[in-house]
Amino acid sequence: MIPILYESNETVFTTNGLGRLRDCITCEVTEERNGIFECDFSYPIDGANFDKIECGRIIAVRHDDSNDIQPFDIVSYSKPIDGVVTFHAVHISY
């Protein structure tokens, strides 16, 4: 699934929000029973929606076979390395 970027106050997640992150290089969700539920994704600085991605906004992804969209709050990002920034997000339920 292609991740979707939303404003920080979104609650419905039925639209394309601020845009689909089609240029996303990697997107990995880590979920542990009674533990962490986080998302890390890499995006190129020359990607179409790079200027819209910022801390506090929400990224929504489907991470398993259930096809349920799960929202994650973007909390940090790395410095660009070879033109790619890695973002870290935590599940909204945290």
XYZ file of C-alpha atoms in Angstrom:
94
model
C 0.000 0.000 0.000
C 1.101 3.522 -0.667
C 1.140 5.562 2.574
C -1.218 8.547 2.794
C -0.303 11.821 4.507
C -2.902 13.667 6.617
C -3.110 16.828 8.717
C -2.587 16.386 12.456
C -6.291 16.809 13.255
C -7.633 14.147 10.840
C -9.860 11.480 12.400
C -11.654 9.763 9.501
C -8.929 8.613 7.032
C -11.294 8.001 4.095
C -9.798 10.546 1.674
C -6.394 11.008 0.068
C -5.616 13.680 2.673
C -2.660 15.873 1.756
C -1.539 13.262 -0.740
C -0.334 9.743 -1.287
C 3.383 9.266 -0.766
C 3.979 7.467 -4.062
C 7.694 8.248 -4.009
C 8.146 6.452 -0.671
C 11.225 4.222 -0.897
C 10.550 2.030 2.148
C 7.752 1.801 4.688
C 8.010 -0.674 7.552
C 5.558 -1.162 10.413
C 6.756 -2.828 13.613
C 4.078 -4.273 15.864
C 4.634 -6.355 18.978
C 1.921 -7.915 21.092
C 1.402 -5.638 24.109
C 4.330 -3.588 22.892
C 5.478 -1.137 20.272
C 3.464 -0.193 17.202
C 5.601 2.083 15.045
C 6.230 2.992 11.426
C 9.501 3.988 9.765
C 9.573 5.210 6.199
C 12.146 6.682 3.826
C 11.316 9.425 1.377
C 13.515 11.240 -1.164
C 14.014 14.979 -0.710
C 13.029 15.483 -4.345
C 9.791 13.484 -3.939
C 6.504 15.125 -4.944
C 5.175 15.509 -1.371
C 8.402 15.925 0.591
C 7.651 19.539 1.510
C 4.340 18.451 3.111
C 5.838 15.833 5.453
C 6.510 17.223 8.925
C 6.414 16.210 12.564
C 2.919 16.209 13.991
C 1.243 15.157 10.765
C -0.247 11.702 10.349
C 0.734 8.931 7.975
C -1.837 6.202 7.377
C -0.832 2.733 6.179
C -2.231 -0.756 5.766
C 0.241 -3.021 7.495
C -1.279 -6.517 7.394
C -3.758 -8.727 5.552
C -6.779 -7.188 7.296
C -6.555 -4.065 5.087
C -7.374 -1.840 8.059
C -5.820 1.606 7.743
C -3.721 2.434 10.796
C -2.759 6.052 11.625
C 0.717 6.951 12.862
C 1.896 10.306 14.224
C 5.194 11.456 12.692
C 7.496 12.251 15.623
C 11.022 12.518 14.194
C 13.168 12.427 11.080
C 16.801 12.053 10.123
C 19.097 14.397 8.251
C 19.204 13.696 4.501
C 21.632 10.942 3.544
C 22.198 10.614 -0.201
C 19.011 12.609 -0.779
C 16.805 10.395 1.416
C 15.197 11.261 4.777
C 13.979 8.586 7.205
C 10.885 9.410 9.259
C 9.734 7.717 12.481
C 6.085 7.595 13.535
C 4.195 6.069 16.451
C 0.680 4.684 16.415
C -2.007 7.184 17.362
C -3.129 5.013 20.288
C 0.170 5.682 22.120
